[in-house]
Amino acid sequence: KQEVTQIPAALSVPEGENLVLNCSFTDSAIYNLQWFRQDPGKGLTSLLLIQSSQREQTSGRLNASLDKSSGRSTLYIAASQPGDSATYLCAVDRNNRKLIWGLGTSLAVNP
Amino acid sequence: EAGVTQFPSHSVIEKGQTVTLRCDPISGHDNLYWYRRVMGKEIKFLLHFVKESKQDESGMPNNRFLAERTGGTYSTLKVQPAELEDSGVYFCASSQLGQGSGNTIYFGEGSWLTVV
């Protein structure tokens, strides 16, 4: 049974810091992995999608890596800003379109 | 282009009442999904439509939940009768069929349901 774990559960950093959010999954037979962002009271915004054959994806200050064999993904945020404050969730897809989710990391970037 | 839209955004109902949630996917998206997040728990898959057909409804909690997708366009999720444990956020999502960028799943802002 696939389980997704995100560490840390919460993170508070000063503005400008580079930071890493971690996601691990128990079954390496995944099709892709997505990172999402959720602002309080809002919906889910897809940030990056990494196919199982890929090692990383980049979008602006965000970089997500994937190591299928070890069951890990990291989301790297460079030069963090207060606007990055949100909950970050990772979800894995085993090609059956049923995303399996972690509980998320709640990030606070302080001015 | 409009994103995935959900209605109502918030709903408070009494135990035993009926609530119907609606989702309008992105135009042209044949895949439509329902997910739910109960407070303190991870988001869980409920079901998946491809056009008007239920592809996978293995995540539906019980027979108090009924999902439909009329004509392969918008979808409704009815909870009847609602119980306290049904409280949570119900997310709808849609995606295109096929590979590549079509795999990205786009989510709505959720319907926040409180059963009292």
Coordinates of N, CA and C in Angstrom, one line a residue:
Chain A
K1 N 0.8 -1.2 0.0 CA 0.0 0.0 0.0 C 0.9 1.3 0.0
Q2 N 0.6 2.1 -0.9 CA 1.4 3.4 -1.0 C 1.1 4.3 0.1
E3 N 2.2 4.8 0.7 CA 2.0 5.8 1.7 C 3.0 7.0 1.4
V4 N 2.5 8.2 1.6 CA 3.3 9.4 1.3 C 3.5 10.2 2.6
T5 N 4.8 10.5 2.9 CA 5.1 11.2 4.1 C 5.8 12.5 3.8
Q6 N 5.5 13.6 4.5 CA 6.1 14.8 4.2 C 6.8 15.3 5.5
I7 N 8.0 15.7 5.4 CA 8.8 16.3 6.5 C 9.5 17.5 6.1
P8 N 9.5 18.6 7.0 CA 8.8 18.7 8.2 C 7.3 18.9 8.1
A9 N 6.5 18.8 9.1 CA 5.1 19.2 9.1 C 4.9 20.7 9.0
A10 N 5.8 21.4 9.6 CA 5.7 22.9 9.6 C 7.1 23.4 9.6
L11 N 7.3 24.6 9.0 CA 8.6 25.2 8.9 C 8.4 26.7 8.9
S12 N 9.2 27.4 9.7 CA 9.2 28.8 9.7 C 10.6 29.4 9.5
V13 N 10.8 30.2 8.4 CA 12.1 30.7 8.1 C 12.0 32.2 7.8
P14 N 13.2 32.9 8.0 CA 13.2 34.3 7.6 C 13.3 34.4 6.1
E15 N 12.8 35.6 5.6 CA 12.8 35.9 4.2 C 14.2 35.8 3.6
G16 N 14.3 35.2 2.4 CA 15.6 35.2 1.8 C 16.3 33.8 1.9
E17 N 15.9 33.0 2.8 CA 16.5 31.7 3.0 C 16.1 30.7 1.9
N18 N 17.1 29.9 1.5 CA 16.8 28.7 0.6 C 16.3 27.6 1.5
L19 N 15.3 26.9 1.1 CA 14.8 25.8 1.9 C 14.5 24.6 1.1
V20 N 14.4 23.5 1.8 CA 14.1 22.2 1.2 C 12.9 21.5 1.9
L21 N 11.9 21.1 1.2 CA 10.8 20.3 1.7 C 10.9 18.9 1.2
N22 N 10.6 18.0 2.1 CA 10.9 16.5 1.7 C 9.6 15.8 1.6
C23 N 9.6 14.8 0.7 CA 8.5 13.9 0.5 C 9.0 12.5 0.2
S24 N 8.5 11.6 1.0 CA 8.9 10.2 0.7 C 7.7 9.3 0.5
F25 N 7.9 8.3 -0.3 CA 6.8 7.4 -0.6 C 7.3 5.9 -0.5
T26 N 6.4 5.0 -0.2 CA 6.8 3.7 0.2 C 6.9 2.7 -1.0
D27 N 6.2 3.0 -2.1 CA 6.2 2.1 -3.3 C 6.8 2.9 -4.4
S28 N 7.9 2.4 -4.9 CA 8.6 3.2 -6.0 C 7.9 3.0 -7.4
A29 N 6.9 2.2 -7.5 CA 6.2 2.0 -8.8 C 5.3 3.1 -9.0
I30 N 5.8 4.3 -9.3 CA 4.9 5.5 -9.5 C 5.0 5.9 -11.0
Y31 N 4.0 6.6 -11.4 CA 4.0 7.1 -12.8 C 4.5 8.6 -12.8
N32 N 4.1 9.3 -11.8 CA 4.6 10.7 -11.7 C 4.4 11.2 -10.3
L33 N 5.0 12.3 -10.0 CA 4.8 12.9 -8.7 C 4.6 14.4 -8.9
Q34 N 3.6 14.9 -8.2 CA 3.3 16.3 -8.3 C 3.5 17.0 -7.0
W35 N 3.9 18.3 -7.0 CA 4.0 19.2 -5.9 C 2.9 20.2 -6.1
F36 N 2.1 20.4 -5.0 CA 1.0 21.4 -5.0 C 1.2 22.4 -3.9
R37 N 0.6 23.5 -4.1 CA 0.5 24.6 -3.1 C -0.9 24.9 -2.7
Q38 N -1.2 25.0 -1.4 CA -2.5 25.4 -1.0 C -2.4 26.6 -0.1
D39 N -3.0 27.7 -0.5 CA -3.1 28.9 0.4 C -4.3 28.7 1.3
P40 N -4.3 29.3 2.5 CA -5.4 29.1 3.5 C -6.7 29.4 2.9
G41 N -7.6 28.4 3.0 CA -9.0 28.6 2.5 C -9.1 28.6 1.0
K42 N -8.0 28.2 0.3 CA -8.1 28.2 -1.1 C -7.9 26.8 -1.7
G43 N -7.9 26.7 -3.0 CA -7.7 25.4 -3.6 C -6.3 25.0 -3.8
L44 N -6.1 24.0 -4.6 CA -4.8 23.4 -4.8 C -4.2 23.8 -6.1
T45 N -3.0 24.3 -6.1 CA -2.3 24.8 -7.3 C -1.2 23.9 -7.6
S46 N -1.2 23.3 -8.8 CA -0.1 22.5 -9.2 C 1.2 23.3 -9.5
L47 N 2.3 22.9 -8.8 CA 3.5 23.7 -9.0 C 4.5 23.0 -10.0
L48 N 4.7 21.7 -9.8 CA 5.6 21.0 -10.6 C 5.2 19.6 -10.7
L49 N 5.3 19.0 -11.9 CA 5.0 17.6 -12.1 C 6.3 16.9 -12.6
I50 N 6.7 15.8 -12.0 CA 7.9 15.1 -12.5 C 7.4 13.7 -12.9
Q51 N 7.7 13.4 -14.1 CA 7.4 12.0 -14.6 C 8.4 11.1 -14.0
S52 N 8.0 9.8 -14.0 CA 8.9 8.8 -13.3 C 10.3 8.7 -14.0
S53 N 10.3 9.0 -15.3 CA 11.6 8.9 -16.0 C 12.5 10.1 -15.8
Q54 N 11.9 11.1 -15.2 CA 12.7 12.4 -15.0 C 13.3 12.4 -13.6
R55 N 14.4 13.3 -13.5 CA 15.1 13.4 -12.3 C 14.7 14.7 -11.5
E56 N 14.3 15.7 -12.3 CA 14.0 17.0 -11.7 C 13.2 17.9 -12.7
Q57 N 12.5 18.8 -12.1 CA 11.8 19.9 -12.9 C 12.0 21.2 -12.2
T58 N 12.1 22.2 -13.0 CA 12.3 23.6 -12.4 C 11.3 24.5 -13.0
S59 N 10.8 25.4 -12.1 CA 10.0 26.5 -12.5 C 10.3 27.7 -11.6
G60 N 10.9 28.7 -12.2 CA 11.3 29.9 -11.5 C 12.3 29.6 -10.3
R61 N 11.8 30.0 -9.1 CA 12.7 29.7 -7.9 C 12.4 28.3 -7.3
L62 N 11.6 27.5 -8.0 CA 11.3 26.2 -7.5 C 12.0 25.1 -8.3
N63 N 12.5 24.1 -7.6 CA 13.2 23.0 -8.2 C 12.7 21.7 -7.5
A64 N 12.2 20.8 -8.2 CA 11.8 19.5 -7.6 C 12.6 18.4 -8.1
S65 N 13.1 17.5 -7.3 CA 13.8 16.4 -7.7 C 13.1 15.1 -7.4
L66 N 13.4 14.0 -8.1 CA 12.8 12.8 -7.8 C 13.8 11.7 -7.9
D67 N 13.9 10.8 -6.8 CA 14.7 9.6 -6.8 C 13.8 8.5 -6.5
K68 N 13.3 7.8 -7.6 CA 12.4 6.8 -7.5 C 12.9 5.6 -6.6
S69 N 14.1 5.2 -6.9 CA 14.7 4.1 -6.2 C 14.7 4.2 -4.7
S70 N 14.9 5.4 -4.2 CA 14.9 5.6 -2.8 C 13.6 6.1 -2.2
G71 N 12.6 6.3 -3.2 CA 11.3 6.8 -2.8 C 11.3 8.2 -2.2
R72 N 12.0 9.1 -2.8 CA 12.1 10.4 -2.3 C 12.0 11.5 -3.3
S73 N 11.4 12.6 -2.9 CA 11.3 13.8 -3.7 C 11.6 15.0 -2.8
T74 N 12.3 16.0 -3.3 CA 12.5 17.2 -2.6 C 12.0 18.4 -3.4
L75 N 11.5 19.4 -2.7 CA 11.1 20.7 -3.3 C 12.0 21.7 -2.8
Y76 N 12.8 22.3 -3.6 CA 13.8 23.3 -3.2 C 13.2 24.7 -3.6
I77 N 13.1 25.6 -2.6 CA 12.7 26.9 -2.9 C 13.8 27.9 -2.6
A78 N 14.2 28.6 -3.6 CA 15.4 29.5 -3.5 C 14.9 30.9 -3.1
A79 N 15.7 31.6 -2.3 CA 15.4 33.0 -1.9 C 14.0 33.2 -1.5
S80 N 13.6 32.5 -0.5 CA 12.1 32.5 -0.1 C 11.6 33.9 0.2
Q81 N 10.3 34.1 -0.1 CA 9.6 35.3 0.1 C 8.4 35.1 0.9
P82 N 7.9 36.2 1.6 CA 6.7 36.0 2.4 C 5.5 35.4 1.6
G83 N 5.4 35.8 0.3 CA 4.4 35.2 -0.6 C 4.5 33.8 -0.8
D84 N 5.6 33.1 -0.4 CA 5.7 31.7 -0.5 C 5.0 31.0 0.6
S85 N 4.6 31.7 1.6 CA 3.9 31.1 2.8 C 2.6 30.4 2.3
A86 N 2.5 29.1 2.6 CA 1.4 28.3 2.2 C 1.7 26.9 2.7
T87 N 0.8 26.0 2.4 CA 1.0 24.6 2.6 C 1.4 23.9 1.3
Y88 N 2.5 23.1 1.4 CA 3.0 22.5 0.2 C 2.7 21.0 0.3
L89 N 2.1 20.4 -0.7 CA 1.7 19.0 -0.7 C 2.3 18.3 -1.8
C90 N 2.7 17.0 -1.6 CA 3.2 16.2 -2.7 C 2.2 15.1 -2.8
A91 N 2.0 14.6 -4.1 CA 1.1 13.5 -4.4 C 1.7 12.6 -5.5
V92 N 1.6 11.3 -5.3 CA 2.1 10.4 -6.3 C 0.9 9.7 -7.1
D93 N 1.2 9.4 -8.3 CA 0.2 8.8 -9.2 C 0.8 7.5 -9.7
R94 N 0.1 6.4 -9.6 CA 0.6 5.1 -10.1 C 0.0 4.8 -11.4
N95 N -0.3 5.8 -12.2 CA -0.9 5.7 -13.5 C -2.3 5.2 -13.5
N96 N -3.0 5.3 -12.4 CA -4.4 5.0 -12.3 C -5.2 6.2 -11.9
R97 N -4.5 7.4 -12.0 CA -5.1 8.7 -11.8 C -5.7 8.9 -10.3
K98 N -5.3 8.0 -9.4 CA -5.7 8.1 -8.0 C -4.5 8.7 -7.3
L99 N -4.5 10.0 -7.1 CA -3.3 10.6 -6.4 C -3.3 10.1 -4.9
I100 N -2.1 9.8 -4.4 CA -1.9 9.5 -3.0 C -1.2 10.6 -2.4
W101 N -1.7 11.2 -1.4 CA -1.2 12.5 -0.9 C -0.5 12.4 0.4
G102 N 0.5 13.3 0.6 CA 1.0 13.5 2.0 C 0.2 14.5 2.7
L103 N 0.5 14.7 4.0 CA -0.3 15.6 4.8 C 0.1 17.0 4.6
G104 N 1.3 17.3 4.0 CA 1.7 18.6 3.6 C 2.7 19.2 4.6
T105 N 3.4 20.2 4.2 CA 4.3 21.0 5.0 C 3.8 22.4 5.0
S106 N 3.5 22.9 6.2 CA 3.0 24.3 6.3 C 4.2 25.2 6.5
L107 N 4.4 26.1 5.5 CA 5.6 27.0 5.4 C 5.2 28.4 5.8
A108 N 5.9 29.0 6.6 CA 5.8 30.4 7.0 C 7.1 31.1 6.7
V109 N 7.1 32.1 5.8 CA 8.3 32.9 5.5 C 8.1 34.3 6.1
N110 N 8.9 34.6 7.1 CA 8.8 35.8 7.8 C 9.6 37.0 7.3
P111 N 8.9 38.2 7.1 CA 9.6 39.3 6.6 C 10.7 39.8 7.5
Chain B
E1 N -9.0 31.7 -19.8 CA -9.8 30.4 -19.7 C -10.1 30.2 -18.2
A2 N -11.4 29.8 -18.0 CA -11.8 29.5 -16.6 C -11.2 28.2 -16.1
G3 N -10.9 28.2 -14.8 CA -10.4 27.0 -14.2 C -11.5 26.1 -13.8
V4 N -11.2 25.2 -12.9 CA -12.2 24.3 -12.3 C -13.0 25.1 -11.3
T5 N -14.3 25.1 -11.5 CA -15.1 25.9 -10.6 C -16.0 25.0 -9.8
Q6 N -16.2 25.3 -8.5 CA -17.0 24.5 -7.6 C -18.0 25.4 -6.9
F7 N -19.2 24.7 -6.6 CA -20.3 25.4 -5.9 C -21.0 24.5 -5.1
P8 N -21.4 24.8 -3.8 CA -21.1 26.1 -3.2 C -19.6 26.1 -2.6
S9 N -19.1 27.2 -2.3 CA -17.8 27.3 -1.7 C -17.8 26.8 -0.3
H10 N -18.9 27.2 0.4 CA -19.1 26.8 1.8 C -20.5 26.4 2.0
S11 N -20.7 25.4 2.9 CA -22.1 24.9 3.2 C -22.1 24.4 4.6
V12 N -23.1 24.8 5.4 CA -23.3 24.3 6.7 C -24.7 23.7 6.7
I13 N -24.8 22.4 7.0 CA -26.1 21.7 7.0 C -26.2 20.9 8.3
E14 N -27.4 20.5 8.6 CA -27.6 19.7 9.8 C -27.5 18.2 9.4
K15 N -27.1 17.4 10.4 CA -27.0 16.0 10.2 C -28.4 15.5 9.7
G16 N -28.3 14.6 8.7 CA -29.6 14.1 8.2 C -30.1 14.8 6.9
Q17 N -29.5 16.0 6.7 CA -30.0 16.7 5.5 C -29.2 16.3 4.3
T18 N -29.6 16.8 3.1 CA -28.9 16.5 1.9 C -28.1 17.7 1.3
V19 N -27.0 17.4 0.8 CA -26.2 18.5 0.2 C -25.8 18.0 -1.2
T20 N -25.8 18.9 -2.2 CA -25.3 18.6 -3.5 C -24.2 19.6 -3.9
L21 N -23.1 19.0 -4.2 CA -21.9 19.8 -4.6 C -21.8 19.8 -6.1
R22 N -21.4 20.9 -6.7 CA -21.3 20.9 -8.2 C -19.9 21.3 -8.6
C23 N -19.5 20.7 -9.7 CA -18.1 21.0 -10.2 C -18.2 21.2 -11.7
D24 N -17.6 22.2 -12.2 CA -17.5 22.5 -13.6 C -16.0 22.4 -14.0
P25 N -15.7 21.4 -14.7 CA -14.2 21.2 -15.1 C -13.8 22.2 -16.1
I26 N -12.5 22.2 -16.4 CA -12.0 23.1 -17.4 C -12.5 22.5 -18.8
S27 N -12.9 23.4 -19.6 CA -13.5 23.0 -20.9 C -12.6 22.1 -21.7
G28 N -13.1 21.0 -22.1 CA -12.3 20.1 -22.9 C -11.6 19.0 -22.1
H29 N -11.7 19.1 -20.8 CA -11.1 18.1 -20.0 C -12.1 16.9 -19.8
D30 N -11.7 15.7 -20.3 CA -12.5 14.6 -20.2 C -12.4 13.9 -18.8
N31 N -11.3 14.0 -18.2 CA -11.1 13.5 -16.8 C -11.6 14.4 -15.8
L32 N -12.4 13.9 -14.9 CA -12.9 14.7 -13.7 C -12.8 13.8 -12.5
Y33 N -12.3 14.4 -11.4 CA -12.0 13.7 -10.2 C -12.7 14.4 -9.0
W34 N -13.0 13.6 -8.0 CA -13.4 14.2 -6.7 C -12.5 13.6 -5.7
Y35 N -12.0 14.5 -4.8 CA -11.2 14.2 -3.7 C -11.8 14.8 -2.4
R36 N -11.4 14.4 -1.3 CA -11.9 14.9 0.0 C -10.8 15.0 1.0
R37 N -10.8 16.1 1.7 CA -9.9 16.2 2.9 C -10.7 16.4 4.1
V38 N -10.6 15.5 5.0 CA -11.2 15.6 6.4 C -10.1 16.2 7.2
M39 N -10.5 17.1 8.2 CA -9.6 17.8 9.0 C -8.6 16.9 9.7
G40 N -7.3 17.2 9.5 CA -6.2 16.5 10.2 C -5.8 15.2 9.4
K41 N -6.5 15.0 8.3 CA -6.1 13.8 7.5 C -5.6 14.2 6.1
E42 N -5.0 13.3 5.4 CA -4.5 13.6 4.1 C -5.7 13.6 3.1
I43 N -5.5 14.2 2.0 CA -6.5 14.2 0.9 C -6.7 12.8 0.4
K44 N -7.9 12.4 0.2 CA -8.2 11.1 -0.3 C -9.0 11.1 -1.6
F45 N -8.7 10.2 -2.5 CA -9.4 10.1 -3.7 C -10.8 9.5 -3.5
L46 N -11.8 10.1 -4.2 CA -13.2 9.5 -4.1 C -13.5 8.8 -5.4
L47 N -13.5 9.5 -6.5 CA -13.8 8.8 -7.7 C -13.3 9.6 -8.9
H48 N -13.3 8.9 -10.1 CA -12.8 9.4 -11.3 C -13.8 9.2 -12.5
F49 N -14.1 10.2 -13.2 CA -15.0 10.1 -14.4 C -14.1 10.3 -15.6
V50 N -14.4 9.5 -16.6 CA -13.9 9.8 -18.0 C -15.1 10.1 -18.8
K51 N -15.2 11.3 -19.2 CA -16.4 11.8 -19.8 C -17.6 11.5 -18.9
E52 N -18.6 10.8 -19.3 CA -19.7 10.6 -18.5 C -19.7 9.3 -17.7
S53 N -18.6 8.5 -17.9 CA -18.5 7.2 -17.3 C -17.7 7.2 -16.0
K54 N -18.1 6.5 -15.0 CA -17.3 6.3 -13.8 C -16.2 5.3 -14.1
Q55 N -15.0 5.8 -14.1 CA -13.8 5.0 -14.4 C -13.4 4.2 -13.1
D56 N -13.5 4.9 -12.0 CA -13.1 4.4 -10.7 C -13.8 5.1 -9.6
E57 N -14.6 4.3 -8.8 CA -15.3 4.9 -7.7 C -14.9 4.2 -6.4
S58 N -13.7 3.7 -6.4 CA -13.3 2.9 -5.2 C -13.1 3.7 -4.0
G59 N -13.0 5.0 -4.1 CA -12.8 5.8 -2.9 C -14.1 6.3 -2.3
M60 N -15.2 6.1 -2.9 CA -16.5 6.5 -2.3 C -16.7 5.9 -1.0
P61 N -17.0 6.6 0.1 CA -17.0 6.1 1.4 C -18.1 5.1 1.7
N62 N -19.3 5.4 1.1 CA -20.5 4.5 1.4 C -21.6 4.9 0.4
N63 N -22.7 4.3 0.5 CA -23.8 4.5 -0.4 C -24.6 5.8 -0.1
R64 N -24.1 6.6 0.8 CA -24.8 7.9 1.1 C -24.2 8.9 0.1
F65 N -23.2 8.5 -0.6 CA -22.5 9.4 -1.6 C -22.9 9.0 -3.0
L66 N -23.4 9.9 -3.8 CA -23.7 9.6 -5.2 C -23.1 10.7 -6.1
A67 N -22.3 10.3 -7.1 CA -21.7 11.2 -8.0 C -22.3 11.0 -9.4
E68 N -22.5 12.1 -10.1 CA -23.0 12.0 -11.5 C -22.3 13.0 -12.4
R69 N -22.2 12.7 -13.6 CA -21.6 13.6 -14.6 C -22.5 13.6 -15.8
T70 N -23.4 14.5 -15.9 CA -24.4 14.5 -16.9 C -23.8 15.0 -18.2
G71 N -23.9 14.1 -19.3 CA -23.4 14.5 -20.6 C -21.9 14.7 -20.6
G72 N -21.2 14.2 -19.6 CA -19.7 14.4 -19.7 C -19.3 15.8 -19.4
T73 N -20.1 16.7 -18.9 CA -19.7 18.0 -18.7 C -19.5 18.3 -17.2
Y74 N -20.4 19.0 -16.5 CA -20.3 19.2 -15.1 C -20.6 17.9 -14.3
S75 N -20.2 17.9 -13.0 CA -20.5 16.8 -12.2 C -21.1 17.3 -10.9
T76 N -21.9 16.4 -10.3 CA -22.5 16.7 -9.0 C -22.1 15.5 -8.0
L77 N -21.9 15.9 -6.8 CA -21.7 14.9 -5.7 C -22.7 15.2 -4.6
K78 N -23.6 14.2 -4.4 CA -24.7 14.4 -3.5 C -24.4 13.5 -2.2
V79 N -24.6 14.1 -1.1 CA -24.5 13.4 0.2 C -25.8 13.3 0.8
Q80 N -26.4 12.1 1.0 CA -27.7 12.0 1.5 C -27.9 10.7 2.3
P81 N -28.2 10.7 3.5 CA -28.2 11.9 4.4 C -26.8 12.1 5.0
A82 N -26.5 13.4 5.2 CA -25.2 13.8 5.7 C -25.0 13.4 7.1
E83 N -23.8 12.9 7.4 CA -23.4 12.6 8.8 C -22.3 13.6 9.2
L84 N -22.0 13.6 10.5 CA -21.0 14.5 11.1 C -19.6 14.3 10.4
E85 N -19.3 13.0 10.2 CA -18.0 12.6 9.7 C -17.8 13.0 8.2
D86 N -18.9 13.5 7.6 CA -18.8 13.9 6.2 C -18.2 15.3 6.1
S87 N -18.0 16.0 7.2 CA -17.5 17.3 7.2 C -16.0 17.3 6.6
G88 N -15.8 18.3 5.8 CA -14.4 18.4 5.2 C -14.5 19.2 4.0
V89 N -13.4 19.2 3.3 CA -13.3 19.9 2.0 C -13.4 19.0 0.8
Y90 N -14.2 19.2 -0.1 CA -14.4 18.4 -1.2 C -13.8 19.1 -2.4
F91 N -12.8 18.5 -3.0 CA -12.1 19.1 -4.1 C -12.5 18.4 -5.4
C92 N -12.7 19.1 -6.4 CA -12.9 18.6 -7.8 C -11.7 19.0 -8.6
A93 N -11.3 18.1 -9.5 CA -10.2 18.3 -10.4 C -10.5 17.8 -11.8
S94 N -9.7 18.3 -12.7 CA -9.9 17.8 -14.1 C -8.6 17.8 -14.8
S95 N -8.5 17.0 -15.8 CA -7.3 16.9 -16.6 C -7.7 16.4 -18.0
Q96 N -6.8 16.7 -19.0 CA -7.0 16.2 -20.3 C -6.6 14.7 -20.4
L97 N -7.1 14.0 -21.4 CA -6.7 12.6 -21.6 C -5.3 12.7 -22.3
G98 N -4.5 11.6 -22.2 CA -3.3 11.6 -22.9 C -2.1 11.8 -22.1
Q99 N -0.9 12.0 -22.7 CA 0.3 12.0 -22.0 C 0.9 13.5 -22.0
G100 N 2.1 13.6 -21.5 CA 2.8 14.9 -21.4 C 2.1 15.9 -20.5
S101 N 2.0 17.1 -20.9 CA 1.4 18.1 -20.0 C 0.0 17.8 -19.7
G102 N -0.7 17.0 -20.5 CA -2.0 16.6 -20.1 C -2.2 15.9 -18.8
N103 N -1.1 15.4 -18.3 CA -1.1 14.7 -17.0 C -1.3 15.6 -15.8
T104 N -1.1 16.9 -16.0 CA -1.3 17.8 -14.9 C -2.7 17.9 -14.5
I105 N -3.0 17.8 -13.3 CA -4.4 17.8 -12.8 C -4.6 19.2 -12.2
Y106 N -5.7 19.8 -12.6 CA -6.0 21.1 -12.1 C -7.2 21.0 -11.1
F107 N -7.0 21.6 -10.0 CA -8.0 21.6 -8.9 C -8.8 22.8 -8.8
G108 N -10.0 22.6 -8.3 CA -10.9 23.8 -7.9 C -10.5 24.2 -6.5
E109 N -11.2 25.2 -6.1 CA -10.9 25.8 -4.7 C -11.6 25.0 -3.6
G110 N -12.4 24.0 -4.0 CA -13.0 23.2 -3.0 C -14.4 23.7 -2.5
S111 N -15.1 22.7 -2.0 CA -16.4 23.0 -1.4 C -16.2 22.6 0.1
W112 N -16.3 23.6 1.0 CA -16.1 23.3 2.4 C -17.4 23.0 3.1
L113 N -17.6 21.7 3.5 CA -18.8 21.3 4.0 C -18.7 21.0 5.5
T114 N -19.6 21.6 6.3 CA -19.7 21.4 7.7 C -21.0 20.8 8.0
V115 N -21.0 19.7 8.7 CA -22.3 19.0 9.1 C -22.4 19.1 10.6
V116 N -23.5 19.7 11.1 CA -23.6 20.0 12.5 C -24.8 19.2 13.1

